[in-house]
Amino acid sequence: MKQQAIGIFDSGVGGLTVCRELMRQLPKEQLLYLGDTARVPYGTKSPVTVTQYALEAAEFLCQQGIKLLVVACNTASAVALPQLREAFKVPVIGVLEPGAHAAVSSGGNRIGVVGTEGTISSGSYGQALLKLAPDAAVFSAACPLFVPLAEEGWSDHSVAHQVAGEYLAPLLAEKIDTLVLGCTHYPLLLKAIRAVVGPGVILVDSAAATALEVVALLECAGLAAVDGSGGQRFFVTDVPTRFRRIGMDFLGSELQSVEQVHIG
Ligand code: DGL
C-alpha cells in the first residue's frame, strides 16, 4: 500500500472525528491515523513545541508512504501548516480553513469560535473568518477543560454541561448566531454545548468540511483510490488501551488495529 494511504494526525483521539468523516466520504481509501497520545494536549503548549511535534508526526506518516496529509488538529493547523507544507512534498490539508469556510457558508455574521488556548491565542480563526467575511463580528474563547472532558468520555456529564455554561456565557452575551467548534475534540461534547447555546445557534464542526476538501483535492490531483477496499490503521505514541476505549466514541465504531510507535 506504499504511497496509497491518506495520513491523518492529532494529539489524541479528537482527530478521529475527521477520520470518521473520511471513512464515510471515502470508503475506498486506506487511512493511517496517528494519535500523539504520549504528548497530548497540544493546546496548552507553545507554537514552537507544537510545530516540532507536528513535524515529527508528519515525518512518521510520510515514512509509511502517504499521498496526502490531513492535520486533524486545529492547534497544529493554526500554528504549523506553513512549516509542514515546506518540509514535506505531499499536499497538506488542515482543519481550520475548511471550518472557517463552513461557518461563513452557514450565513452567520456574529461568529463565535471555541478552541484550545493555542488555537485561540494564534488568532488564526479570526484571520481566516475575516478574510472570507470582512463584515463579520468574531468572538472567541479558549476552553482548555473541554479536551480532558472529551478524552475522559464525559461528553454528556453534568460537569461537561457546567463547564460549557461557564465558557460559552461570554459568547452568548455577544449574541452569536454561529459557533465554530475549533478543536477536533469538541464534537464529542456536542450535547452539552447544544444544551447551553440552545437551538438558535448554528454549530460548525470542521470534520465534514475537511473531508469534502480532501475529496476535492484527491479528485483534482488524480490521486483518488479507484478500486481500493478501504481500511484503517491506527498508531499511538503511548500504550493503546485508553485510545482504543475512548476512540470508539469518536470514531463511531471499534478500532481494529492500534499499534504503539515511537516518534521524534
Ligand atoms: N484536537 C486538537 C485540536 O483540534 C488538540 C487538542 C489538544 O491536544 O489540546 O486542537
mmCIF file of N, CA and C in Angstrom, residues 4 34 46 76 79 91 96 110 116 133 186 188 211 223 261:
data_model
loop_
_atom_site.group_PDB
_atom_site.id
_atom_site.type_symbol
_atom_site.label_atom_id
_atom_site.label_comp_id
_atom_site.label_asym_id
_atom_site.label_seq_id
_atom_site.Cartn_x
_atom_site.Cartn_y
_atom_site.Cartn_z
ATOM 1 N N GLN A 4 -0.085 4.971 -1.082
ATOM 2 C CA GLN A 4 -1.509 4.964 -1.403
ATOM 3 C C GLN A 4 -2.388 5.514 -0.298
ATOM 4 N N LEU A 34 -2.434 8.765 13.197
ATOM 5 C CA LEU A 34 -1.507 8.813 14.324
ATOM 6 C C LEU A 34 -2.062 9.727 15.421
ATOM 7 N N SER A 46 3.452 25.711 23.604
ATOM 8 C CA SER A 46 3.835 26.864 22.786
ATOM 9 C C SER A 46 3.828 26.498 21.303
ATOM 10 N N ALA A 76 -2.454 22.396 15.780
ATOM 11 C CA ALA A 76 -1.340 22.235 14.828
ATOM 12 C C ALA A 76 -1.665 22.960 13.518
ATOM 13 N N VAL A 79 -0.876 26.704 13.971
ATOM 14 C CA VAL A 79 0.496 27.209 14.140
ATOM 15 C C VAL A 79 1.543 26.561 13.236
ATOM 16 N N PRO A 91 0.704 16.919 -0.453
ATOM 17 C CA PRO A 91 -0.220 18.016 -0.115
ATOM 18 C C PRO A 91 -0.645 17.914 1.358
ATOM 19 N N LEU A 96 -8.580 24.079 9.832
ATOM 20 C CA LEU A 96 -9.014 25.429 10.193
ATOM 21 C C LEU A 96 -9.728 26.165 9.044
ATOM 22 N N ARG A 110 -22.353 36.832 13.238
ATOM 23 C CA ARG A 110 -21.811 37.027 14.598
ATOM 24 C C ARG A 110 -21.285 35.650 15.001
ATOM 25 N N THR A 116 -8.651 25.476 21.630
ATOM 26 C CA THR A 116 -7.650 25.375 22.697
ATOM 27 C C THR A 116 -6.995 26.749 22.892
ATOM 28 N N ALA A 133 -15.193 36.778 5.247
ATOM 29 C CA ALA A 133 -16.372 37.618 5.541
ATOM 30 C C ALA A 133 -15.918 38.844 6.322
ATOM 31 N N TYR A 186 -13.970 18.686 20.305
ATOM 32 C CA TYR A 186 -15.218 19.264 20.811
ATOM 33 C C TYR A 186 -16.519 18.644 20.275
ATOM 34 N N LEU A 188 -17.399 15.818 20.389
ATOM 35 C CA LEU A 188 -17.831 14.833 21.390
ATOM 36 C C LEU A 188 -18.660 15.470 22.503
ATOM 37 N N ALA A 211 -13.229 16.839 5.213
ATOM 38 C CA ALA A 211 -13.321 15.642 4.372
ATOM 39 C C ALA A 211 -13.710 16.026 2.944
ATOM 40 N N LEU A 223 -5.569 11.551 -7.560
ATOM 41 C CA LEU A 223 -4.970 10.671 -6.547
ATOM 42 C C LEU A 223 -5.979 9.745 -5.867
ATOM 43 N N VAL A 261 3.856 3.317 18.655
ATOM 44 C CA VAL A 261 5.089 3.619 17.928
ATOM 45 C C VAL A 261 5.864 4.708 18.663
#
